[in-house]
Amino acid sequence: MSDRSAEISTAYAAALPSLGAGHALEARLIGPAAYAARLSAARDAVNDAGLDAVLLGFGADMRYLTGYVAPALERLTMLVVPARGEATLIVPRLEAGMAGDAPAMRGGHVATIPFGETDDPFALVATAVRAGARAGNSTIGVAISDRLWATFVLRIEAALARGGATAKMRLASDAIGKLRMVKAPEEAALLRAAGRAVDTVVTAITSGKLVGRTENDVAREVRERLTSAGHEVASFAIVGSGKNSASPHHEASAKVIEAGDAIVLDIGGQFGGYGSDTTRTIWVTGPNGAVPPTDDFLHRYAILKQAHQAATDHVRPGVSCESVDQAARAVIEAAGLGERFFHRTGHGIGLEEHEDPYIVKGNATKLVPGHAFSIEPGIYVEGLNGARIEDIVLCGESAVDQLNLTSRELYVVAG
Ligand code: ZN
Ligand code: ZN
Ligand code: ZN
């Protein structure tokens, strides 16, 4: 990559990831001015969609626009981005200090309205919406966080209606989803650093001891290593051994890892807010290679690797998301194993683990530089074992840009 993201991550690579590295890099890369630009892009999107405001509860959209990671609690916290004028954060008084420390608030780009325990925050939201509404409308059009709790949605609707207007509600993703889908250079740099950090964990686990340990114990080690490699959250540690490797979303269990087990190791966390997510497959032979991988397993793994490579090579601006899925699927189907690959090829990644764009049949979205997503075909034989290879990639200016760089060969380990 020739852009700023590559420069930043080269500079970053000079220092190995360490405790707190993700947050430190995030703070260095994304300052108040970046949030001001994002807020103004969101305001443009509100106007383009013919809306009066977008209303965002806790979650990734609020973090993207302000840097504030609001707690997921029963008191309302809501960012109102109106069609006209300044954005407003309605926030419980006891969390106002915390919110005020977030970069967009610190930079003075968002007005903060704290409310007390007996105040009505929904009335405050309605007031902020009306103050910034487009002139001359009898209906109020708002886009609202896709995952806002019903208890908030219904009370906001009622509060808007009390002002005499009917509220028309849409999903926030319709209006501002496009903003987060294409990663800016500083976001790409965080994703790249997240990939570098999680790769060190893959290397440590695949070169350590596995036989005789429980999946839970390996998962605990994964989480510890994700954190010491700079992730602030160790989100998941899938350690599926033996039959469990055939269950794609198996987490980890008390099962003891034995010679002759395949292991699907799918791990990731949040690094400066941005997700890491990679999968490698291991075969445990036991001491002196006692139980080597079966020919059938090696055959399936070879097909899987070809499928992963075909999808990866297919990535470039202008190709559709579904064609990336098809590139992987065609290889597995041609080998007569189509039934054994029963999930989509990938998902977008950013401030959320799974987000747009999804790499799945039916998604005609064309890739553009800055799209970030996983490529993770798998082949599973129920009751026996399974295998998956997963990398996060960016769509670059002319080709794929891979963010996970550990070997994609089968990891054959003895002990
Ligand atoms: Zn998954
Ligand atoms: Zn994964
Ligand atoms: Zn994934």
GROMACS .gro file of C-alpha atoms and ligand atoms in nm:
model
  418
    1MET     CA    1   0.000   0.000   0.000
    2SER     CA    2   0.128   0.343  -0.089
    3ASP     CA    3  -0.095   0.540   0.146
    4ARG     CA    4  -0.061   0.679   0.496
    5SER     CA    5  -0.182   0.356   0.655
    6ALA     CA    6   0.130   0.172   0.540
    7GLU     CA    7   0.359   0.451   0.665
    8ILE     CA    8   0.191   0.460   1.003
    9SER     CA    9   0.206   0.085   1.050
   10THR     CA   10   0.569   0.070   0.941
   11ALA     CA   11   0.649   0.324   1.210
   12TYR     CA   12   0.437   0.126   1.452
   13ALA     CA   13   0.610  -0.202   1.366
   14ALA     CA   14   0.930  -0.063   1.513
   15ALA     CA   15   0.774  -0.119   1.854
   16LEU     CA   16   0.630  -0.462   1.937
   17PRO     CA   17   0.271  -0.457   2.058
   18SER     CA   18   0.256  -0.432   2.435
   19LEU     CA   19   0.000  -0.385   2.709
   20GLY     CA   20  -0.227  -0.091   2.621
   21ALA     CA   21  -0.069  -0.047   2.278
   22GLY     CA   22  -0.407  -0.042   2.100
   23HIS     CA   23  -0.551   0.246   2.299
   24ALA     CA   24  -0.223   0.438   2.276
   25LEU     CA   25  -0.215   0.408   1.897
   26GLU     CA   26  -0.584   0.501   1.871
   27ALA     CA   27  -0.529   0.817   2.076
   28ARG     CA   28  -0.229   0.911   1.861
   29LEU     CA   29  -0.406   0.851   1.528
   30ILE     CA   30  -0.759   0.981   1.583
   31GLY     CA   31  -0.780   1.324   1.744
   32PRO     CA   32  -1.064   1.577   1.784
   33ALA     CA   33  -1.022   1.711   1.427
   34ALA     CA   34  -1.088   1.365   1.280
   35TYR     CA   35  -1.410   1.340   1.482
   36ALA     CA   36  -1.517   1.687   1.365
   37ALA     CA   37  -1.477   1.571   1.005
   38ARG     CA   38  -1.675   1.252   1.072
   39LEU     CA   39  -1.956   1.449   1.241
   40SER     CA   40  -1.981   1.681   0.945
   41ALA     CA   41  -1.992   1.385   0.705
   42ALA     CA   42  -2.273   1.239   0.918
   43ARG     CA   43  -2.464   1.568   0.900
   44ASP     CA   44  -2.427   1.564   0.519
   45ALA     CA   45  -2.559   1.207   0.514
   46VAL     CA   46  -2.860   1.312   0.725
   47ASN     CA   47  -2.941   1.583   0.470
   48ASP     CA   48  -2.877   1.356   0.170
   49ALA     CA   49  -3.124   1.107   0.316
   50GLY     CA   50  -3.385   1.383   0.362
   51LEU     CA   51  -3.390   1.327   0.738
   52ASP     CA   52  -3.415   1.566   1.032
   53ALA     CA   53  -3.171   1.382   1.255
   54VAL     CA   54  -2.991   1.061   1.327
   55LEU     CA   55  -3.022   0.932   1.685
   56LEU     CA   56  -2.748   0.705   1.813
   57GLY     CA   57  -2.740   0.508   2.137
   58PHE     CA   58  -2.433   0.339   2.285
   59GLY     CA   59  -2.229   0.138   2.038
   60ALA     CA   60  -2.001   0.155   1.739
   61ASP     CA   61  -2.170   0.449   1.559
   62MET     CA   62  -2.141   0.671   1.867
   63ARG     CA   63  -1.779   0.569   1.913
   64TYR     CA   64  -1.705   0.633   1.545
   65LEU     CA   65  -1.847   0.986   1.557
   66THR     CA   66  -1.725   1.100   1.899
   67GLY     CA   67  -1.470   0.855   2.042
   68TYR     CA   68  -1.703   0.798   2.337
   69VAL     CA   69  -1.748   0.436   2.449
   70ALA     CA   70  -2.077   0.472   2.635
   71PRO     CA   71  -2.172   0.202   2.887
   72ALA     CA   72  -2.461  -0.026   2.782
   73LEU     CA   73  -2.692   0.063   3.070
   74GLU     CA   74  -3.059   0.135   3.134
   75ARG     CA   75  -3.016   0.513   3.146
   76LEU     CA   76  -3.032   0.667   2.800
   77THR     CA   77  -2.716   0.803   2.640
   78MET     CA   78  -2.795   0.951   2.299
   79LEU     CA   79  -2.606   1.140   2.033
   80VAL     CA   80  -2.833   1.357   1.820
   81VAL     CA   81  -2.684   1.460   1.485
   82PRO     CA   82  -2.938   1.701   1.335
   83ALA     CA   83  -2.975   1.820   0.976
   84ARG     CA   84  -2.886   2.173   1.085
   85GLY     CA   85  -2.645   2.285   1.354
   86GLU     CA   86  -2.434   2.118   1.616
   87ALA     CA   87  -2.453   1.760   1.739
   88THR     CA   88  -2.576   1.709   2.097
   89LEU     CA   89  -2.503   1.435   2.348
   90ILE     CA   90  -2.778   1.366   2.601
   91VAL     CA   91  -2.602   1.188   2.886
   92PRO     CA   92  -2.675   1.085   3.249
   93ARG     CA   93  -2.517   1.339   3.487
   94LEU     CA   94  -2.313   1.065   3.659
   95GLU     CA   95  -2.148   0.979   3.325
   96ALA     CA   96  -2.108   1.336   3.198
   97GLY     CA   97  -1.746   1.359   3.313
   98MET     CA   98  -1.655   1.040   3.131
   99ALA     CA   99  -1.832   1.154   2.814
  100GLY     CA  100  -1.666   1.495   2.835
  101ASP     CA  101  -1.323   1.330   2.818
  102ALA     CA  102  -1.398   1.175   2.476
  103PRO     CA  103  -1.214   1.353   2.191
  104ALA     CA  104  -1.514   1.504   2.009
  105MET     CA  105  -1.649   1.656   2.332
  106ARG     CA  106  -1.303   1.770   2.443
  107GLY     CA  107  -1.260   1.937   2.104
  108GLY     CA  108  -1.590   2.123   2.150
  109HIS     CA  109  -1.755   1.957   1.849
  110VAL     CA  110  -2.052   1.821   2.045
  111ALA     CA  111  -2.271   2.002   2.299
  112THR     CA  112  -2.322   1.790   2.610
  113ILE     CA  113  -2.656   1.800   2.795
  114PRO     CA  114  -2.638   1.610   3.126
  115PHE     CA  115  -2.967   1.503   3.286
  116GLY     CA  116  -3.048   1.420   3.648
  117GLU     CA  117  -3.220   1.114   3.790
  118THR     CA  118  -3.569   1.269   3.779
  119ASP     CA  119  -3.535   1.445   3.442
  120ASP     CA  120  -3.692   1.314   3.120
  121PRO     CA  121  -3.409   1.241   2.875
  122PHE     CA  122  -3.657   1.156   2.597
  123ALA     CA  123  -3.799   1.509   2.608
  124LEU     CA  124  -3.442   1.641   2.579
  125VAL     CA  125  -3.387   1.425   2.270
  126ALA     CA  126  -3.711   1.552   2.113
  127THR     CA  127  -3.611   1.913   2.183
  128ALA     CA  128  -3.269   1.861   2.024
  129VAL     CA  129  -3.429   1.699   1.718
  130ARG     CA  130  -3.679   1.983   1.671
  131ALA     CA  131  -3.409   2.249   1.716
  132GLY     CA  132  -3.205   2.105   1.430
  133ALA     CA  133  -3.488   1.990   1.203
  134ARG     CA  134  -3.520   2.095   0.842
  135ALA     CA  135  -3.773   2.377   0.805
  136GLY     CA  136  -4.135   2.328   0.707
  137ASN     CA  137  -4.199   1.960   0.772
  138SER     CA  138  -4.503   1.828   0.957
  139THR     CA  139  -4.345   1.487   0.993
  140ILE     CA  140  -4.012   1.442   1.166
  141GLY     CA  141  -3.781   1.195   0.992
  142VAL     CA  142  -3.523   1.031   1.213
  143ALA     CA  143  -3.282   0.744   1.163
  144ILE     CA  144  -3.221   0.546   1.478
  145SER     CA  145  -2.944   0.305   1.590
  146ASP     CA  146  -3.011  -0.040   1.443
  147ARG     CA  147  -2.968  -0.206   1.782
  148LEU     CA  148  -3.127   0.050   2.013
  149TRP     CA  149  -3.337  -0.121   2.281
  150ALA     CA  150  -3.717  -0.113   2.233
  151THR     CA  151  -3.756   0.055   2.573
  152PHE     CA  152  -3.571   0.359   2.431
  153VAL     CA  153  -3.721   0.353   2.079
  154LEU     CA  154  -4.082   0.356   2.197
  155ARG     CA  155  -4.025   0.639   2.446
  156ILE     CA  156  -3.840   0.850   2.187
  157GLU     CA  157  -4.127   0.799   1.942
  158ALA     CA  158  -4.375   0.910   2.208
  159ALA     CA  159  -4.167   1.215   2.301
  160LEU     CA  160  -4.146   1.328   1.937
  161ALA     CA  161  -4.523   1.282   1.899
  162ARG     CA  162  -4.590   1.502   2.206
  163GLY     CA  163  -4.458   1.796   2.002
  164GLY     CA  164  -4.745   1.743   1.756
  165ALA     CA  165  -4.539   1.584   1.480
  166THR     CA  166  -4.554   1.229   1.355
  167ALA     CA  167  -4.215   1.065   1.366
  168LYS     CA  168  -4.100   0.854   1.072
  169MET     CA  169  -3.823   0.621   1.181
  170ARG     CA  170  -3.559   0.445   0.976
  171LEU     CA  171  -3.246   0.249   1.055
  172ALA     CA  172  -2.932   0.453   1.112
  173SER     CA  173  -2.738   0.212   0.890
  174ASP     CA  174  -2.951   0.327   0.593
  175ALA     CA  175  -2.833   0.683   0.645
  176ILE     CA  176  -2.478   0.660   0.782
  177GLY     CA  177  -2.375   0.295   0.726
  178LYS     CA  178  -2.164   0.391   0.428
  179LEU     CA  179  -1.942   0.615   0.642
  180ARG     CA  180  -1.804   0.329   0.851
  181MET     CA  181  -1.780   0.072   0.573
  182VAL     CA  182  -1.486   0.242   0.394
  183LYS     CA  183  -1.190   0.268   0.629
  184ALA     CA  184  -0.983   0.588   0.643
  185PRO     CA  185  -0.603   0.549   0.653
  186GLU     CA  186  -0.590   0.581   1.033
  187GLU     CA  187  -0.855   0.308   1.068
  188ALA     CA  188  -0.667   0.085   0.824
  189ALA     CA  189  -0.353   0.141   1.032
  190LEU     CA  190  -0.535   0.026   1.348
  191LEU     CA  191  -0.669  -0.283   1.171
  192ARG     CA  192  -0.318  -0.358   1.044
  193ALA     CA  193  -0.170  -0.321   1.392
  194ALA     CA  194  -0.451  -0.542   1.532
  195GLY     CA  195  -0.355  -0.806   1.274
  196ARG     CA  196   0.010  -0.785   1.371
  197ALA     CA  197  -0.081  -0.822   1.739
  198VAL     CA  198  -0.309  -1.125   1.692
  199ASP     CA  199  -0.051  -1.291   1.466
  200THR     CA  200   0.196  -1.299   1.757
  201VAL     CA  201  -0.065  -1.496   1.955
  202VAL     CA  202  -0.110  -1.750   1.672
  203THR     CA  203   0.266  -1.799   1.661
  204ALA     CA  204   0.289  -1.848   2.038
  205ILE     CA  205   0.001  -2.098   2.058
  206THR     CA  206   0.107  -2.305   1.756
  207SER     CA  207   0.461  -2.335   1.889
  208GLY     CA  208   0.358  -2.417   2.246
  209LYS     CA  209   0.235  -2.731   2.420
  210LEU     CA  210  -0.117  -2.856   2.341
  211VAL     CA  211  -0.152  -3.229   2.412
  212GLY     CA  212  -0.309  -3.304   2.750
  213ARG     CA  213  -0.444  -2.951   2.799
  214THR     CA  214  -0.813  -2.864   2.794
  215GLU     CA  215  -0.955  -2.637   2.525
  216ASN     CA  216  -1.052  -2.399   2.808
  217ASP     CA  217  -0.694  -2.378   2.926
  218VAL     CA  218  -0.565  -2.295   2.576
  219ALA     CA  219  -0.845  -2.038   2.539
  220ARG     CA  220  -0.740  -1.875   2.868
  221GLU     CA  221  -0.382  -1.850   2.738
  222VAL     CA  222  -0.512  -1.697   2.411
  223ARG     CA  223  -0.703  -1.429   2.603
  224GLU     CA  224  -0.403  -1.344   2.820
  225ARG     CA  225  -0.178  -1.319   2.517
  226LEU     CA  226  -0.427  -1.105   2.321
  227THR     CA  227  -0.426  -0.858   2.609
  228SER     CA  228  -0.050  -0.852   2.655
  229ALA     CA  229  -0.015  -0.801   2.277
  230GLY     CA  230  -0.204  -0.473   2.307
  231HIS     CA  231  -0.573  -0.564   2.274
  232GLU     CA  232  -0.792  -0.389   2.531
  233VAL     CA  233  -1.060  -0.660   2.490
  234ALA     CA  234  -1.001  -1.030   2.420
  235SER     CA  235  -1.333  -1.087   2.242
  236PHE     CA  236  -1.323  -1.455   2.152
  237ALA     CA  237  -1.097  -1.758   2.168
  238ILE     CA  238  -1.241  -2.049   1.972
  239VAL     CA  239  -1.043  -2.364   2.043
  240GLY     CA  240  -1.230  -2.650   1.872
  241SER     CA  241  -1.042  -2.979   1.895
  242GLY     CA  242  -1.129  -3.320   1.750
  243LYS     CA  243  -1.503  -3.338   1.676
  244ASN     CA  244  -1.542  -2.983   1.807
  245SER     CA  245  -1.335  -2.853   1.514
  246ALA     CA  246  -1.628  -2.943   1.288
  247SER     CA  247  -1.855  -2.696   1.475
  248PRO     CA  248  -1.764  -2.350   1.338
  249HIS     CA  249  -1.878  -2.145   1.637
  250HIS     CA  250  -1.779  -2.390   1.913
  251GLU     CA  251  -1.603  -2.173   2.174
  252ALA     CA  252  -1.396  -2.389   2.409
  253SER     CA  253  -1.480  -2.667   2.651
  254ALA     CA  254  -1.336  -2.896   2.917
  255LYS     CA  255  -1.237  -3.145   2.645
  256VAL     CA  256  -0.873  -3.255   2.669
  257ILE     CA  257  -0.666  -3.217   2.350
  258GLU     CA  258  -0.526  -3.550   2.230
  259ALA     CA  259  -0.296  -3.683   1.959
  260GLY     CA  260  -0.494  -3.721   1.636
  261ASP     CA  261  -0.704  -3.407   1.697
  262ALA     CA  262  -0.745  -3.133   1.442
  263ILE     CA  263  -0.782  -2.794   1.612
  264VAL     CA  264  -0.957  -2.490   1.469
  265LEU     CA  265  -0.808  -2.188   1.647
  266ASP     CA  266  -1.015  -1.874   1.576
  267ILE     CA  267  -0.915  -1.578   1.790
  268GLY     CA  268  -0.954  -1.204   1.808
  269GLY     CA  269  -1.010  -0.895   2.013
  270GLN     CA  270  -1.030  -0.517   2.002
  271PHE     CA  271  -0.715  -0.319   1.944
  272GLY     CA  272  -0.769   0.056   1.979
  273GLY     CA  273  -1.136  -0.018   1.913
  274TYR     CA  274  -1.069  -0.212   1.592
  275GLY     CA  275  -1.117  -0.585   1.556
  276SER     CA  276  -0.863  -0.858   1.499
  277ASP     CA  277  -0.988  -1.197   1.380
  278THR     CA  278  -0.780  -1.482   1.241
  279THR     CA  279  -0.813  -1.859   1.216
  280ARG     CA  280  -0.547  -2.123   1.174
  281THR     CA  281  -0.583  -2.502   1.175
  282ILE     CA  282  -0.354  -2.731   1.371
  283TRP     CA  283  -0.303  -3.109   1.362
  284VAL     CA  284  -0.173  -3.264   1.684
  285THR     CA  285   0.036  -3.574   1.615
  286GLY     CA  286   0.150  -3.649   1.970
  287PRO     CA  287   0.512  -3.730   2.059
  288ASN     CA  288   0.733  -3.858   1.773
  289GLY     CA  289   0.454  -3.790   1.524
  290ALA     CA  290   0.255  -4.089   1.657
  291VAL     CA  291  -0.075  -3.993   1.487
  292PRO     CA  292  -0.004  -3.805   1.164
  293PRO     CA  293  -0.281  -3.625   0.974
  294THR     CA  294  -0.494  -3.862   0.769
  295ASP     CA  295  -0.481  -3.849   0.390
  296ASP     CA  296  -0.846  -3.744   0.381
  297PHE     CA  297  -0.778  -3.455   0.615
  298LEU     CA  298  -0.472  -3.345   0.417
  299HIS     CA  299  -0.677  -3.359   0.096
  300ARG     CA  300  -0.952  -3.141   0.245
  301TYR     CA  301  -0.694  -2.898   0.383
  302ALA     CA  302  -0.529  -2.865   0.042
  303ILE     CA  303  -0.866  -2.781  -0.116
  304LEU     CA  304  -0.939  -2.533   0.163
  305LYS     CA  305  -0.608  -2.356   0.110
  306GLN     CA  306  -0.675  -2.329  -0.264
  307ALA     CA  307  -1.021  -2.186  -0.192
  308HIS     CA  308  -0.880  -1.931   0.052
  309GLN     CA  309  -0.613  -1.830  -0.200
  310ALA     CA  310  -0.865  -1.803  -0.486
  311ALA     CA  311  -1.087  -1.567  -0.287
  312THR     CA  312  -0.788  -1.363  -0.171
  313ASP     CA  313  -0.651  -1.328  -0.526
  314HIS     CA  314  -0.993  -1.221  -0.649
  315VAL     CA  315  -1.005  -0.910  -0.427
  316ARG     CA  316  -0.964  -0.581  -0.610
  317PRO     CA  317  -1.169  -0.261  -0.656
  318GLY     CA  318  -1.480  -0.313  -0.868
  319VAL     CA  319  -1.547  -0.681  -0.798
  320SER     CA  320  -1.861  -0.767  -0.602
  321CYS     CA  321  -1.865  -0.909  -0.250
  322GLU     CA  322  -2.062  -1.211  -0.374
  323SER     CA  323  -1.800  -1.286  -0.638
  324VAL     CA  324  -1.534  -1.312  -0.365
  325ASP     CA  325  -1.758  -1.566  -0.190
  326GLN     CA  326  -1.806  -1.751  -0.517
  327ALA     CA  327  -1.430  -1.763  -0.585
  328ALA     CA  328  -1.378  -1.964  -0.265
  329ARG     CA  329  -1.695  -2.171  -0.300
  330ALA     CA  330  -1.624  -2.277  -0.661
  331VAL     CA  331  -1.299  -2.449  -0.556
  332ILE     CA  332  -1.467  -2.640  -0.272
  333GLU     CA  333  -1.768  -2.733  -0.487
  334ALA     CA  334  -1.546  -2.857  -0.770
  335ALA     CA  335  -1.387  -3.096  -0.519
  336GLY     CA  336  -1.732  -3.230  -0.430
  337LEU     CA  337  -1.720  -3.074  -0.082
  338GLY     CA  338  -1.972  -2.792  -0.132
  339GLU     CA  339  -2.208  -2.931   0.136
  340ARG     CA  340  -1.926  -2.911   0.388
  341PHE     CA  341  -1.878  -2.533   0.346
  342PHE     CA  342  -2.206  -2.405   0.485
  343HIS     CA  343  -2.133  -2.049   0.595
  344ARG     CA  344  -2.056  -1.725   0.413
  345THR     CA  345  -1.695  -1.659   0.313
  346GLY     CA  346  -1.655  -1.351   0.529
  347HIS     CA  347  -1.776  -1.042   0.710
  348GLY     CA  348  -1.670  -0.680   0.728
  349ILE     CA  349  -1.473  -0.575   1.034
  350GLY     CA  350  -1.395  -0.245   1.203
  351LEU     CA  351  -1.533  -0.106   1.527
  352GLU     CA  352  -1.759  -0.412   1.524
  353GLU     CA  353  -1.648  -0.774   1.492
  354HIS     CA  354  -1.906  -0.836   1.221
  355GLU     CA  355  -2.025  -0.544   1.007
  356ASP     CA  356  -2.076  -0.448   0.643
  357PRO     CA  357  -1.969  -0.554   0.387
  358TYR     CA  358  -2.067  -0.922   0.415
  359ILE     CA  359  -1.893  -1.157   0.172
  360VAL     CA  360  -2.196  -1.363   0.082
  361LYS     CA  361  -2.412  -1.462  -0.215
  362GLY     CA  362  -2.666  -1.187  -0.280
  363ASN     CA  363  -2.439  -0.898  -0.180
  364ALA     CA  364  -2.370  -0.716  -0.508
  365THR     CA  365  -2.181  -0.432  -0.331
  366LYS     CA  366  -1.869  -0.355  -0.533
  367LEU     CA  367  -1.542  -0.343  -0.342
  368VAL     CA  368  -1.365  -0.008  -0.316
  369PRO     CA  369  -1.028   0.072  -0.158
  370GLY     CA  370  -1.074   0.080   0.220
  371HIS     CA  371  -1.327  -0.204   0.251
  372ALA     CA  372  -1.202  -0.435   0.529
  373PHE     CA  373  -1.332  -0.790   0.570
  374SER     CA  374  -1.248  -1.149   0.654
  375ILE     CA  375  -1.189  -1.433   0.409
  376GLU     CA  376  -1.265  -1.750   0.605
  377PRO     CA  377  -1.374  -2.057   0.412
  378GLY     CA  378  -1.405  -2.379   0.612
  379ILE     CA  379  -1.462  -2.747   0.542
  380TYR     CA  380  -1.635  -2.946   0.816
  381VAL     CA  381  -1.706  -3.318   0.853
  382GLU     CA  382  -1.958  -3.350   1.133
  383GLY     CA  383  -1.859  -3.601   1.399
  384LEU     CA  384  -1.500  -3.614   1.274
  385ASN     CA  385  -1.315  -3.285   1.231
  386GLY     CA  386  -1.298  -2.959   1.043
  387ALA     CA  387  -1.061  -2.692   0.914
  388ARG     CA  388  -1.081  -2.319   0.851
  389ILE     CA  389  -0.835  -2.052   0.735
  390GLU     CA  390  -0.919  -1.688   0.810
  391ASP     CA  391  -0.740  -1.365   0.732
  392ILE     CA  392  -0.853  -1.004   0.749
  393VAL     CA  393  -0.789  -0.818   0.425
  394LEU     CA  394  -0.824  -0.465   0.298
  395CYS     CA  395  -0.923  -0.387  -0.057
  396GLY     CA  396  -0.621  -0.184  -0.173
  397GLU     CA  397  -0.588   0.060  -0.465
  398SER     CA  398  -0.539  -0.222  -0.716
  399ALA     CA  399  -0.516  -0.551  -0.523
  400VAL     CA  400  -0.567  -0.724  -0.193
  401ASP     CA  401  -0.379  -0.606   0.118
  402GLN     CA  402  -0.349  -0.892   0.371
  403LEU     CA  403  -0.341  -0.800   0.738
  404ASN     CA  404  -0.263  -1.147   0.879
  405LEU     CA  405   0.076  -1.274   0.780
  406THR     CA  406   0.131  -1.602   0.965
  407SER     CA  407   0.174  -1.918   0.754
  408ARG     CA  408  -0.148  -2.057   0.606
  409GLU     CA  409  -0.009  -2.412   0.593
  410LEU     CA  410  -0.150  -2.673   0.828
  411TYR     CA  411   0.033  -2.644   1.163
  412VAL     CA  412   0.148  -2.996   1.251
  413VAL     CA  413   0.254  -3.003   1.616
  414ALA     CA  414   0.387  -3.293   1.819
  415GLY     CA  415   0.339  -3.199   2.184
  416ZN      ZN  416  -1.782  -1.641   1.296
  417ZN      ZN  417  -1.280  -1.565   1.323
  418ZN      ZN  418  -1.438  -1.386   1.126
   0.00000   0.00000   0.00000
